[in-house]
mmCIF file of C-alpha atoms and ligand atoms in Angstrom:
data_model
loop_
_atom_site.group_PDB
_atom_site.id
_atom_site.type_symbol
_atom_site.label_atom_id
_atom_site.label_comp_id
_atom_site.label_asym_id
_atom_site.label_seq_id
_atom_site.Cartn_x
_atom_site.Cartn_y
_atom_site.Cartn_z
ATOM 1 C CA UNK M 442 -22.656 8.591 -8.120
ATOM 2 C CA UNK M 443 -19.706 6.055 -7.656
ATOM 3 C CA UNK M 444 -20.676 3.523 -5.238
ATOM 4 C CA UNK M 445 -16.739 2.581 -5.338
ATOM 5 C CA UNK M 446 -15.726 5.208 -3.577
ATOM 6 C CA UNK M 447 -17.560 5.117 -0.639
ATOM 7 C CA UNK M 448 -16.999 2.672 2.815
ATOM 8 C CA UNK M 449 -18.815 0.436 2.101
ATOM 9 C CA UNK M 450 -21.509 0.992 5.373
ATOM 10 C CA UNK M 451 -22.327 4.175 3.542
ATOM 11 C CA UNK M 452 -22.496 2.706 -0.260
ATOM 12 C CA UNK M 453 -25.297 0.318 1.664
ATOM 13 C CA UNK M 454 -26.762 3.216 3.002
ATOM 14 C CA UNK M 455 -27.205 4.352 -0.702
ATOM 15 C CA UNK M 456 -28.095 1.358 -2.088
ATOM 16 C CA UNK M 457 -31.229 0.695 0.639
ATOM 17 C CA UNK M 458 -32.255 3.891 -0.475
ATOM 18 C CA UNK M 459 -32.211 3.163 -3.865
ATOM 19 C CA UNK M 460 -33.770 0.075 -3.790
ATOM 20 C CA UNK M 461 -36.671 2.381 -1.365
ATOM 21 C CA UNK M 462 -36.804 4.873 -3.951
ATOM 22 C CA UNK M 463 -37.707 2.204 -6.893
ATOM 23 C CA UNK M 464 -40.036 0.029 -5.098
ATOM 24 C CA UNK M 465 -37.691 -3.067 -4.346
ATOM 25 C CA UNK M 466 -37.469 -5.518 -1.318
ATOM 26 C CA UNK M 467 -34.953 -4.154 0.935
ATOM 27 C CA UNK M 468 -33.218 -7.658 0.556
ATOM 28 C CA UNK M 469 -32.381 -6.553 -2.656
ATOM 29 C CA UNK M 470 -30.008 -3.903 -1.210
ATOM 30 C CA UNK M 471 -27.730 -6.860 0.268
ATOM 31 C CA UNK M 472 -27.740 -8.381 -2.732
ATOM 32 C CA UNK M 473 -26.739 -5.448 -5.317
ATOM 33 C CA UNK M 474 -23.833 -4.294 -2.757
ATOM 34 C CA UNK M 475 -22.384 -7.814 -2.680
ATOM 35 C CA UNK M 476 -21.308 -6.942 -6.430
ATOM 36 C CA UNK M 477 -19.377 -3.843 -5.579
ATOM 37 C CA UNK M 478 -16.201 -5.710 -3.681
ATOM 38 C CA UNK M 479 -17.394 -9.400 -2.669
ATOM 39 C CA UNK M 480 -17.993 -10.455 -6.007
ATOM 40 C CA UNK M 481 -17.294 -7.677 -8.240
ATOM 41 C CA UNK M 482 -18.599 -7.414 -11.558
ATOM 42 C CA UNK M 483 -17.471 -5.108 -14.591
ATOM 43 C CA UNK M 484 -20.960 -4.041 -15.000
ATOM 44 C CA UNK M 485 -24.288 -4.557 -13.323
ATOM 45 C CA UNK M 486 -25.715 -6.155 -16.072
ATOM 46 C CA UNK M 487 -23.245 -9.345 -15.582
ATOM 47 C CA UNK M 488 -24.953 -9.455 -12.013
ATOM 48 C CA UNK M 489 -26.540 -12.833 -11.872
ATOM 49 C CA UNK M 490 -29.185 -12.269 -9.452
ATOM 50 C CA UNK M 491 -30.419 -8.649 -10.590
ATOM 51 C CA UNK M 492 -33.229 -8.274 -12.962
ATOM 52 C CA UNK M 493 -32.265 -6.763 -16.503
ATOM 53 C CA UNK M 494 -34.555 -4.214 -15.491
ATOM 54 C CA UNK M 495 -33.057 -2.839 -12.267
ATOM 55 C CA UNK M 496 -29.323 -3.622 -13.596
ATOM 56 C CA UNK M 497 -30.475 -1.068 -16.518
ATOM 57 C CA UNK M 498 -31.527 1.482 -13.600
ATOM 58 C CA UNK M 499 -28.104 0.568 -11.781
ATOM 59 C CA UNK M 500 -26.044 1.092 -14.573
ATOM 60 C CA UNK M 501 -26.861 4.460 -15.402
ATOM 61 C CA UNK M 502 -27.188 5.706 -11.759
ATOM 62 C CA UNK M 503 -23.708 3.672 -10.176
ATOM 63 C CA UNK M 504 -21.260 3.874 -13.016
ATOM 64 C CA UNK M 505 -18.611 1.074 -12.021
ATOM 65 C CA UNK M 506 -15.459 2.779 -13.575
ATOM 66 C CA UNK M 507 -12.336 0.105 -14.021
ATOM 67 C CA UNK M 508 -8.634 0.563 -13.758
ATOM 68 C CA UNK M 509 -7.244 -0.393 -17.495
ATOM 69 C CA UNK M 510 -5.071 -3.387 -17.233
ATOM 70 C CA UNK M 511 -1.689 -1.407 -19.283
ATOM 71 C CA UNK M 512 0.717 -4.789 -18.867
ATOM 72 C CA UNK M 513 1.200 -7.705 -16.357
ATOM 73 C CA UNK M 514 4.691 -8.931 -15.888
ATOM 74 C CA UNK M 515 5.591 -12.183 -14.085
ATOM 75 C CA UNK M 516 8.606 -12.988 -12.767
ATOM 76 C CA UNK M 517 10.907 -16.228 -12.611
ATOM 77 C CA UNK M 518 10.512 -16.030 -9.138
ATOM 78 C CA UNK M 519 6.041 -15.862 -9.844
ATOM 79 C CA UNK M 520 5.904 -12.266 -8.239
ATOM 80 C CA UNK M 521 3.797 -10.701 -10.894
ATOM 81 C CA UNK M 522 3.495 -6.867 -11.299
ATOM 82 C CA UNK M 523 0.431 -4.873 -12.795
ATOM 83 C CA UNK M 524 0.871 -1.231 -14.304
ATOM 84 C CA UNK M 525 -2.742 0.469 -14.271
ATOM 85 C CA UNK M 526 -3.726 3.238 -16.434
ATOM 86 C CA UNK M 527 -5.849 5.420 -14.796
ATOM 87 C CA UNK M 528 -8.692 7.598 -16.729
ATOM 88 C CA UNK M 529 -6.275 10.807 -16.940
ATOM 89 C CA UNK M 530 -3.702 8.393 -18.787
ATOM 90 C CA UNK M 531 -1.662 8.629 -15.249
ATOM 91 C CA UNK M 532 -0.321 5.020 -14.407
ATOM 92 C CA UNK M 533 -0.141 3.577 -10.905
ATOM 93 C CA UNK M 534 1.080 -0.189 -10.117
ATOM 94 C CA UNK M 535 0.556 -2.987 -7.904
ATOM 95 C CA UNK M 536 2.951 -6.006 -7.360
ATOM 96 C CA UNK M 537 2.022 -9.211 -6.390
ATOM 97 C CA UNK M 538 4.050 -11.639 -4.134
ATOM 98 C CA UNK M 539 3.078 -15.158 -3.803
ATOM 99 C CA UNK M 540 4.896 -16.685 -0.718
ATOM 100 C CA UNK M 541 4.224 -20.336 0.699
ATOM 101 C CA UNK M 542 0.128 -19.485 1.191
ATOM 102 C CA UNK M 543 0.502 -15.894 1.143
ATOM 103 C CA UNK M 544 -0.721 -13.670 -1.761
ATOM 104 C CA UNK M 545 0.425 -10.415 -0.605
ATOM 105 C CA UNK M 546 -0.566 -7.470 -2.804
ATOM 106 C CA UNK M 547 1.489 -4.466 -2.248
ATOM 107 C CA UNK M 548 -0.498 -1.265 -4.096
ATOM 108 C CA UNK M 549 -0.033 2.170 -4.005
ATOM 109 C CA UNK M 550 -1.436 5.191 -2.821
ATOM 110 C CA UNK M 551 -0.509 8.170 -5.018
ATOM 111 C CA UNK M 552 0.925 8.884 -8.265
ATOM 112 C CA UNK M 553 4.316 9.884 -7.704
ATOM 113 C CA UNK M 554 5.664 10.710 -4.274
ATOM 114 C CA UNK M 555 6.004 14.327 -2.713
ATOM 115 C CA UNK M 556 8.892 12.910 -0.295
ATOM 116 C CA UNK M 557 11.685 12.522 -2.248
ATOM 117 C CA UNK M 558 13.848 9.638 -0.469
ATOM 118 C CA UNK M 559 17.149 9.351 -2.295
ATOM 119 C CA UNK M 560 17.211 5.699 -3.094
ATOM 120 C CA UNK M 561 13.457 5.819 -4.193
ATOM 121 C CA UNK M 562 12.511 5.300 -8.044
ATOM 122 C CA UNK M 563 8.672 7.125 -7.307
ATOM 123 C CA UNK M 564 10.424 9.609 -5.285
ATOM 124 C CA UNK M 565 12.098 10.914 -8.631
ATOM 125 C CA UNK M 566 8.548 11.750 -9.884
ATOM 126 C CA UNK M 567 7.406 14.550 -7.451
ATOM 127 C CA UNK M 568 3.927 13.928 -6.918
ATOM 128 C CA UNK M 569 1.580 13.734 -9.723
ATOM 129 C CA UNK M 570 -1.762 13.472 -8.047
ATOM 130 C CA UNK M 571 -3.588 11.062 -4.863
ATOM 131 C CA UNK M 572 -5.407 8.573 -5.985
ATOM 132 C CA UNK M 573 -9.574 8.378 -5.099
ATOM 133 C CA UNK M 574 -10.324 5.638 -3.057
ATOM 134 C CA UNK M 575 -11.619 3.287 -5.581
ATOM 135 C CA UNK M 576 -8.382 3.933 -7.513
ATOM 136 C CA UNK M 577 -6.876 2.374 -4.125
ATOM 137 C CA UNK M 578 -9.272 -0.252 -3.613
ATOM 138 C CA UNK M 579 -9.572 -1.078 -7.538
ATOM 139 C CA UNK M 580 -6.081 -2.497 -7.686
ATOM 140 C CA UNK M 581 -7.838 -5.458 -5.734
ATOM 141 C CA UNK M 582 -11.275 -5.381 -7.381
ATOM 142 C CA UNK M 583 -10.126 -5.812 -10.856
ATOM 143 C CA UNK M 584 -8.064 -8.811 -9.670
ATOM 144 C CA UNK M 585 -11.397 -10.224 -8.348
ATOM 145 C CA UNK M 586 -12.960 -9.167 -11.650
ATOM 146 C CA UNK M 587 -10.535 -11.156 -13.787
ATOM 147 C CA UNK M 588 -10.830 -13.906 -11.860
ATOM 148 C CA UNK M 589 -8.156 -14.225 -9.691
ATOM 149 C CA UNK M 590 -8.174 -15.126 -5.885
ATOM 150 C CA UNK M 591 -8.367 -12.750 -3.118
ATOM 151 C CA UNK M 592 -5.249 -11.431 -2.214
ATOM 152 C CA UNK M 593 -4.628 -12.810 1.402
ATOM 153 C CA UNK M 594 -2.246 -9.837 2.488
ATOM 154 C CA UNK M 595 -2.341 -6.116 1.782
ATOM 155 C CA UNK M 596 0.607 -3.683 1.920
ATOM 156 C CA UNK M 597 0.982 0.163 1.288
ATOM 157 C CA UNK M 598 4.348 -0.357 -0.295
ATOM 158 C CA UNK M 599 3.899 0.921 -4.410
ATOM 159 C CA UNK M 600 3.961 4.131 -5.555
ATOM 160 C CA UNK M 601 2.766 6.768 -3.150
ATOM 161 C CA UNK M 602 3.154 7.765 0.706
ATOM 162 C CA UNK M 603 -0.251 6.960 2.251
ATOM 163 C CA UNK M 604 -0.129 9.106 5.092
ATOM 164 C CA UNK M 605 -0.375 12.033 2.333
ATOM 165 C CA UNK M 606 -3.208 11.032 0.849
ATOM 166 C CA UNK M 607 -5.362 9.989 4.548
ATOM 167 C CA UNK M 608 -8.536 10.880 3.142
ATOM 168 C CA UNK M 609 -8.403 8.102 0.399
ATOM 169 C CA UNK M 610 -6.344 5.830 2.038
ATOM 170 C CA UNK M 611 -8.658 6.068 5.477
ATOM 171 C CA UNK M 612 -11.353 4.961 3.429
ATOM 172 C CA UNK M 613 -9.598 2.489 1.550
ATOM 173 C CA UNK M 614 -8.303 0.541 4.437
ATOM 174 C CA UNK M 615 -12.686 0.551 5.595
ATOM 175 C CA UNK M 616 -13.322 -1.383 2.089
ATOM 176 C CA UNK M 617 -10.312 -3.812 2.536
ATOM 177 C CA UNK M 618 -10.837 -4.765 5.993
ATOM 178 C CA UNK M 619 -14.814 -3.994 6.244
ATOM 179 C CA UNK M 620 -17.374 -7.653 6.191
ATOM 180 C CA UNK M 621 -18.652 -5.767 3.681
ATOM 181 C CA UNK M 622 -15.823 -5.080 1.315
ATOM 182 C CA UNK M 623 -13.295 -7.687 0.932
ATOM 183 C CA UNK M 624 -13.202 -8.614 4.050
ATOM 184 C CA UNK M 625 -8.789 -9.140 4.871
ATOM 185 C CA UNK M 626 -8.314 -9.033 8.508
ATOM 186 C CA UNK M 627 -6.586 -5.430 9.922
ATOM 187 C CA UNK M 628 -3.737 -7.612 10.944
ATOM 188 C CA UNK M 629 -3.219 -8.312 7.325
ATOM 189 C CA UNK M 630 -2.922 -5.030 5.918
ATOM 190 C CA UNK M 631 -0.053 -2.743 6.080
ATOM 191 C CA UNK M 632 0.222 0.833 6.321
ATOM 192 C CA UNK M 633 3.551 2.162 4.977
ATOM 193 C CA UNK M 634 4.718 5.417 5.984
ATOM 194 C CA UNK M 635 7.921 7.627 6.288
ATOM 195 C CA UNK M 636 6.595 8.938 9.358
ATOM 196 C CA UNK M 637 4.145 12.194 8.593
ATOM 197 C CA UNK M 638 3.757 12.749 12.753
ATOM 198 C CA UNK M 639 0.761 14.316 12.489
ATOM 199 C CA UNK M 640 -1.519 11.404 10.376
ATOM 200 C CA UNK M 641 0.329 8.793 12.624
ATOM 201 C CA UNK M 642 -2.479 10.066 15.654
ATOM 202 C CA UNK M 643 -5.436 9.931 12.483
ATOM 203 C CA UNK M 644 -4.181 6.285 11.580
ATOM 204 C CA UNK M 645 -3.780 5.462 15.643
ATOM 205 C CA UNK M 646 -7.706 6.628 16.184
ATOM 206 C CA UNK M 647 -8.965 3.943 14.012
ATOM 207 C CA UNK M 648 -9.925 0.855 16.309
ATOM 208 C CA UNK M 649 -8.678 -1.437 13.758
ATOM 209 C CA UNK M 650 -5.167 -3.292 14.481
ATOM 210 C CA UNK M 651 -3.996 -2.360 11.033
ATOM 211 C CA UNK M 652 -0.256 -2.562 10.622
ATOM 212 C CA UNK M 653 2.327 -0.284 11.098
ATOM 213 C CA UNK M 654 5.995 0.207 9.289
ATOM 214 C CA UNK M 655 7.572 2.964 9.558
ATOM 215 C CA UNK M 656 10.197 3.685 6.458
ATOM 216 C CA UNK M 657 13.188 4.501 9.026
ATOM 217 C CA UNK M 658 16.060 3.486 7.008
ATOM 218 C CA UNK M 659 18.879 5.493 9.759
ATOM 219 C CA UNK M 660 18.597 5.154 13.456
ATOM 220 C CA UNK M 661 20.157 8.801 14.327
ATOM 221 C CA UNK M 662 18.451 12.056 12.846
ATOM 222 C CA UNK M 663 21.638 13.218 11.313
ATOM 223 C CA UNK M 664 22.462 10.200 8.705
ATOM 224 C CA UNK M 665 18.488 9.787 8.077
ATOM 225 C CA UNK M 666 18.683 13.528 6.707
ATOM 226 C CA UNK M 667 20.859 12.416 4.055
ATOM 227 C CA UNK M 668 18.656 9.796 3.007
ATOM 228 C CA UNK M 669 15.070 11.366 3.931
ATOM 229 C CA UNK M 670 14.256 14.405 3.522
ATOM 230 C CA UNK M 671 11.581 14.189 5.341
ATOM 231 C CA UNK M 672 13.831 13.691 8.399
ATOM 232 C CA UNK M 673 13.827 17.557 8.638
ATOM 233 C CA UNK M 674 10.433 18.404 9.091
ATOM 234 C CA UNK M 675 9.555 15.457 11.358
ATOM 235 C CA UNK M 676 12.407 14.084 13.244
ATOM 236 C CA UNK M 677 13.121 10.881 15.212
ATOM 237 C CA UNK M 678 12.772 11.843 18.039
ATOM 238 C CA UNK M 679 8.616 13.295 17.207
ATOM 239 C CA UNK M 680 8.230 10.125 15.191
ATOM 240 C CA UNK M 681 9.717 7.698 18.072
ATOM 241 C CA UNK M 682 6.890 9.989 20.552
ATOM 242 C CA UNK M 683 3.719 9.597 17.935
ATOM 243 C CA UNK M 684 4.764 5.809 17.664
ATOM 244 C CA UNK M 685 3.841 5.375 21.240
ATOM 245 C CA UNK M 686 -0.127 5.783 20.108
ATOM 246 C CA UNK M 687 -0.206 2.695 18.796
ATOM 247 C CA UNK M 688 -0.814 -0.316 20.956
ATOM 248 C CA UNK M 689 0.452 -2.968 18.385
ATOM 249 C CA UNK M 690 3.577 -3.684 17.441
ATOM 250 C CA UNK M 691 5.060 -1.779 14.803
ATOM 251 C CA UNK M 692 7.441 -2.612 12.237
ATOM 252 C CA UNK M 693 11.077 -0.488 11.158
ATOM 253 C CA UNK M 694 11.717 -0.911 7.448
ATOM 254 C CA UNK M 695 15.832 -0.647 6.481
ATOM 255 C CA UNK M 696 16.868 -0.689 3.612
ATOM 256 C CA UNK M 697 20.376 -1.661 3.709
ATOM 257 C CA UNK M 698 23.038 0.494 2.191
ATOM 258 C CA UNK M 699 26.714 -0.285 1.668
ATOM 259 C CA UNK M 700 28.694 2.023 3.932
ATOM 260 C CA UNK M 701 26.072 4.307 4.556
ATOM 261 C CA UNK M 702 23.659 2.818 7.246
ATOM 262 C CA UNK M 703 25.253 -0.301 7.586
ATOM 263 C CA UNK M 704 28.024 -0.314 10.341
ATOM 264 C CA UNK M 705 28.244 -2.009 13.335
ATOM 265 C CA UNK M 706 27.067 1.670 15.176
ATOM 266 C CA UNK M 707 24.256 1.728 12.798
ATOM 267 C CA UNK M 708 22.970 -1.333 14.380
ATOM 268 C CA UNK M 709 23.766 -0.833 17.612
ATOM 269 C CA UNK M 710 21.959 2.941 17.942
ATOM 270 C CA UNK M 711 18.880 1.301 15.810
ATOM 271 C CA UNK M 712 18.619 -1.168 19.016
ATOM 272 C CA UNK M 713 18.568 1.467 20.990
ATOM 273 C CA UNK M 714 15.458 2.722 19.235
ATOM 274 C CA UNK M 715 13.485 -0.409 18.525
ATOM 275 C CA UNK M 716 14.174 -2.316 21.830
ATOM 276 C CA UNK M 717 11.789 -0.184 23.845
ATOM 277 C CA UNK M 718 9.080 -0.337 21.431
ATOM 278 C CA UNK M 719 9.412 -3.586 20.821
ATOM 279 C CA UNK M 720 9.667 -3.019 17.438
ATOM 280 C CA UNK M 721 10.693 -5.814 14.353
ATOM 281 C CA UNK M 722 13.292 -4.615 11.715
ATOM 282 C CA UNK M 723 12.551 -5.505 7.982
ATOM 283 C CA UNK M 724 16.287 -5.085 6.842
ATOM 284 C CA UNK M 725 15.498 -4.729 3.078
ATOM 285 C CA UNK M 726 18.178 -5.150 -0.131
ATOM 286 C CA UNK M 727 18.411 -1.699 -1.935
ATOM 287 C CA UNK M 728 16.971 -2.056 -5.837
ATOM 288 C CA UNK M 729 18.300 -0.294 -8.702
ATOM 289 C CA UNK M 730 16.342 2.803 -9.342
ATOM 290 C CA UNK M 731 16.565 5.861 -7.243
ATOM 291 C CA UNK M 732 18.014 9.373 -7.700
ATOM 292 C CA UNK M 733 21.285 8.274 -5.661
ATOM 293 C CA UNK M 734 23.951 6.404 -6.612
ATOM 294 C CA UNK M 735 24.283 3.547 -4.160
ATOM 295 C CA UNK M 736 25.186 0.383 -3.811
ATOM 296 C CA UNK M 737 23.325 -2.402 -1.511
ATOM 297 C CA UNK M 738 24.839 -4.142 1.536
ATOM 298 C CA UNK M 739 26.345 -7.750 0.329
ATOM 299 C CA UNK M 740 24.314 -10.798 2.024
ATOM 300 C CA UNK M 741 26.401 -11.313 4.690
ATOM 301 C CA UNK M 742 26.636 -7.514 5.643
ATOM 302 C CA UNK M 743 22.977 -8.121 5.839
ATOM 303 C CA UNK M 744 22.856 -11.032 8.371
ATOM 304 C CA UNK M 745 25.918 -9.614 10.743
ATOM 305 C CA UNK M 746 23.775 -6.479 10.706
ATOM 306 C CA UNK M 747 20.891 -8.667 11.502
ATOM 307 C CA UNK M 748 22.845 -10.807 14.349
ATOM 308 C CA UNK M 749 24.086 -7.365 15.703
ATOM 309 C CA UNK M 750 20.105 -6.580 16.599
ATOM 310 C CA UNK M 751 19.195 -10.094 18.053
ATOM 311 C CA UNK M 752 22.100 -9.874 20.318
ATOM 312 C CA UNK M 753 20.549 -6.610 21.651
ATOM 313 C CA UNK M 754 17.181 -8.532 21.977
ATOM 314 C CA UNK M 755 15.581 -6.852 18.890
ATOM 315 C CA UNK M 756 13.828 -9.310 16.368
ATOM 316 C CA UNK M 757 15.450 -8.420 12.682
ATOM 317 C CA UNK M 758 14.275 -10.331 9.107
ATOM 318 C CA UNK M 759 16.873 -10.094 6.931
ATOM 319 C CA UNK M 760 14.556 -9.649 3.300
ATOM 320 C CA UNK M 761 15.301 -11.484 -0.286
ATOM 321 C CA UNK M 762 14.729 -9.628 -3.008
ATOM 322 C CA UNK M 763 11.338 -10.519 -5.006
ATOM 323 C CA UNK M 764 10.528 -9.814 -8.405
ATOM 324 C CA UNK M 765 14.192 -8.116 -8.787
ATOM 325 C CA UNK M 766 14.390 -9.393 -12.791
ATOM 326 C CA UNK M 767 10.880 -7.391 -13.350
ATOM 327 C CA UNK M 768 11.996 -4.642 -11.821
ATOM 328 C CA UNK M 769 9.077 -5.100 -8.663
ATOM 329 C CA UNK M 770 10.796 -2.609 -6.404
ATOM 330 C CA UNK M 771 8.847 0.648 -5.337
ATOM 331 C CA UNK M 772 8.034 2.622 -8.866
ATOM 332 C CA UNK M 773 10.167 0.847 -11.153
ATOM 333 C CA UNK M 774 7.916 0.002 -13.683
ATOM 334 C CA UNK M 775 6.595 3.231 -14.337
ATOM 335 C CA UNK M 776 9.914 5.042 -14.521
ATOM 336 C CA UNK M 777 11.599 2.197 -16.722
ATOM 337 C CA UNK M 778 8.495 2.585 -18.577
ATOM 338 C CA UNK M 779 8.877 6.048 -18.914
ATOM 339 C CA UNK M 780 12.770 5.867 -19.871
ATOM 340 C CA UNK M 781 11.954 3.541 -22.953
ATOM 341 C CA UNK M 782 9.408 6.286 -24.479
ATOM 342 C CA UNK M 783 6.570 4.265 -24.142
ATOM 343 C CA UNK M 784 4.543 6.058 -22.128
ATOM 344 C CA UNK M 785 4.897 9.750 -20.570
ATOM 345 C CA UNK M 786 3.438 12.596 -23.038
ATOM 346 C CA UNK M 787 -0.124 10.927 -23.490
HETATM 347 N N1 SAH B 1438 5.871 5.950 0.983
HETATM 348 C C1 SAH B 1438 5.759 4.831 1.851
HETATM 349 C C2 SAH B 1438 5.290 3.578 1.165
HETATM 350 C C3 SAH B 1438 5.807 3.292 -0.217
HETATM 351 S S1 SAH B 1438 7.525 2.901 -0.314
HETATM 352 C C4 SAH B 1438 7.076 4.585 2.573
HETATM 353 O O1 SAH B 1438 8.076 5.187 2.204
HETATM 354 O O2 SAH B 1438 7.053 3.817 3.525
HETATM 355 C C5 SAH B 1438 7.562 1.272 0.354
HETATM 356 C C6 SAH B 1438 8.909 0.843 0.901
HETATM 357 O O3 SAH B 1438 9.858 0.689 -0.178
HETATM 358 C C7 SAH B 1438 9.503 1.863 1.860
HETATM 359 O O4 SAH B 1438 10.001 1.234 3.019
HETATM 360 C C8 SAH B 1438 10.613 2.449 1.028
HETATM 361 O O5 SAH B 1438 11.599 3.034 1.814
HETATM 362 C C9 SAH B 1438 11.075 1.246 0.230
HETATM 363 N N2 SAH B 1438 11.924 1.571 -0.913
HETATM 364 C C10 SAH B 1438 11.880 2.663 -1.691
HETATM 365 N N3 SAH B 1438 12.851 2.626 -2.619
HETATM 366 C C11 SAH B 1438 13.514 1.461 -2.431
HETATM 367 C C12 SAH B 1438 14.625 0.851 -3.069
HETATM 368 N N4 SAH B 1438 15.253 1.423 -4.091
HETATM 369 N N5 SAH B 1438 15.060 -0.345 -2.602
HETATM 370 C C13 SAH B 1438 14.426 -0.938 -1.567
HETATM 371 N N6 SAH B 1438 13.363 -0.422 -0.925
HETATM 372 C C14 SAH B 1438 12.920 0.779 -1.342
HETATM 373 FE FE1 SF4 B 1439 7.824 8.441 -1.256
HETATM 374 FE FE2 SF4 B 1439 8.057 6.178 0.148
HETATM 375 FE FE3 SF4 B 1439 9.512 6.578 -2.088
HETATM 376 FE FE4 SF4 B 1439 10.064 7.984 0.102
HETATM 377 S S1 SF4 B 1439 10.234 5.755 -0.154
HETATM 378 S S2 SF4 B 1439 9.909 8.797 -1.982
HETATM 379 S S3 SF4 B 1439 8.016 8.285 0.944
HETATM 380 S S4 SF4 B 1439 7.296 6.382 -1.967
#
């Protein structure tokens, strides 16, 4: 049974059994869980406090299966990216941005992408497959196995559209947040989506204040079709109505595109939009990489855009690019990967 893909409420409901079913002192139970996500081991026989014995017991009834560690890449700029083989030989990655006393880890969801967004390097893939819930949550535990601090931030920003995998993800965001698991704060984890209407009202039940950005990118439905695809199926206007579920403020992510979604109208009708939700725009530099051949808005395109949306009252953050001489933008290192042979036909 995998222990590691379980909330972790329910892996202690497994593990008080177990300890029941082999004669130990239900403080044990506390104890063994504690090495699943607070301080994770590679195997149960590096658990300090567990008799060889029981570790021997543990090891062949809770397998603790690892993400392989394929390559970490660090950039000038310290933003370090992991690609993760996964036990099918599909890769997945996480990036990791150190800013001031921030560690945010952004991770992803899926391999591949189903949505197809036209400046988007995973959207290029199709989708491959979802990833479990550990395969989620193990993008943090094998930082924590190898030693490295908790990451202080979580975002649903790789590879991947979370809302499309809900199952996984729904339990993922219990092992993050959960006293039990690694205990980040809801406030500190982000939840990513293009806008699938329908999982918005699964993600809204959850009494967690987990955070919201909604990939927008176009403030009217007809230039977002260009861009999203998506767009058709779920519109504005049904995304702007399942938006009003959520009680906490909720975040627009732009990426900003020369001549496309970058005019003065552009910023005037996304105004319109945000201003009575009292939504924040992320206005984010397009990366290299998608199946569209664009070209980002220059810096100061960015900030008049930006001063365009505080005039109307609407708090904007115009983004600098991290990680940009890795290639740490949304699926890059897989594809690149891919493009120099390296990996692909395993
Ligand atoms: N599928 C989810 C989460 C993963 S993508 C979503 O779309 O929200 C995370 C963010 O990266 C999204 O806002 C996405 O639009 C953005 N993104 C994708 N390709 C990009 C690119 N080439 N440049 C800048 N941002 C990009
Ligand atoms: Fe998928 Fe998000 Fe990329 Fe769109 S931007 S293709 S939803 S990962």
């Amino acid at each position: 049974m995998n222990l590691l893909n379980m909330a972790p409420d329910r892996s202690l409901g497994v593990l008080a059994d177990f300890a029941d079913r082999n004669g130990l002192d239900s403080y044990r139970t506390d104890q063994i869980h504690r090495w699943l996500w607070r301080r994770p081991v590679d195997s149960w026989s590096d658990a300090s406090n567990i008799p060889a014995g029981t570790a021997e017991i543990l090891n062949a009834e809770f397998a603790l299966p690892r993400l392989e560690l394929v390559s970490r890449q660090e950039s000038s700029d310290g933003t370090t990216k992991f690609l993760w083989g996964l036990h099918d030989g599909e890769r997945v990655e996480s990036v990791l941005i150190p800013e001031g006393r921030r560690r945010t880890l952004c991770i992803s969801s899926q391999v591949g992408c189903a949505f197809g967004c036209v400046f988007c390097a995973t959207g290029t893939m199709g989708l491959i497959r979802n990833l479990d819930p550990w395969e989620i949550a193990g993008q943090v535990r094998e930082l924590l196995v190898q030693g490295a601090a908790r990451p202080s931030n979580i975002v649903f920003m790789g590879m991947g559209e979370p809302l499309h995998n809900w199952e996984s993800v729904d339990t993922a965001l219990s092992i993050f947040n959960a006293r039990l698991g690694f205990g980040i704060g809801a406030r500190s984890i982000t939840v990513s989506t293009v806008g699938l209407v329908p999982r918005l009202a699964d993600l809204a039940a959850r009494p967690e204040q987990f955070g919201l950005a909604i990939s927008l990118h176009a403030p009217t439905t007809a230039k977002r079709r260009r861009l999203l695809p998506v767009e058709r199926k779920y519109p504005i206007p049904d995304l702007l109505k399942a938006l009003q579920q959520f009680k906490r403020r909720v975040t627009f992510e732009y990426v900003m595109i020369d001549g496309v979604n970058d005019l003065d109208e552009d910023a005037r009708d996304l105004a319109e939009i945000a201003r009575p939700l009292g939504a924040m725009v992320n206005l984010i530099p397009l990366h290299p990489g998608g199946a569209a051949d664009y070209s980002g808005s220059s810096t100061s395109r960015r900030r008049d855009f930006a001063k365009i949306l505080t005039s109307f009252g609407v708090k904007a953050i115009v983004r600098r690019s991290r990680g940009l001489d890795i290639a740490a933008a949304c699926g890059q290192l897989r594809v690149s990967l891919e493009r120099d042979g390296h990996i692909g036909a395993e």
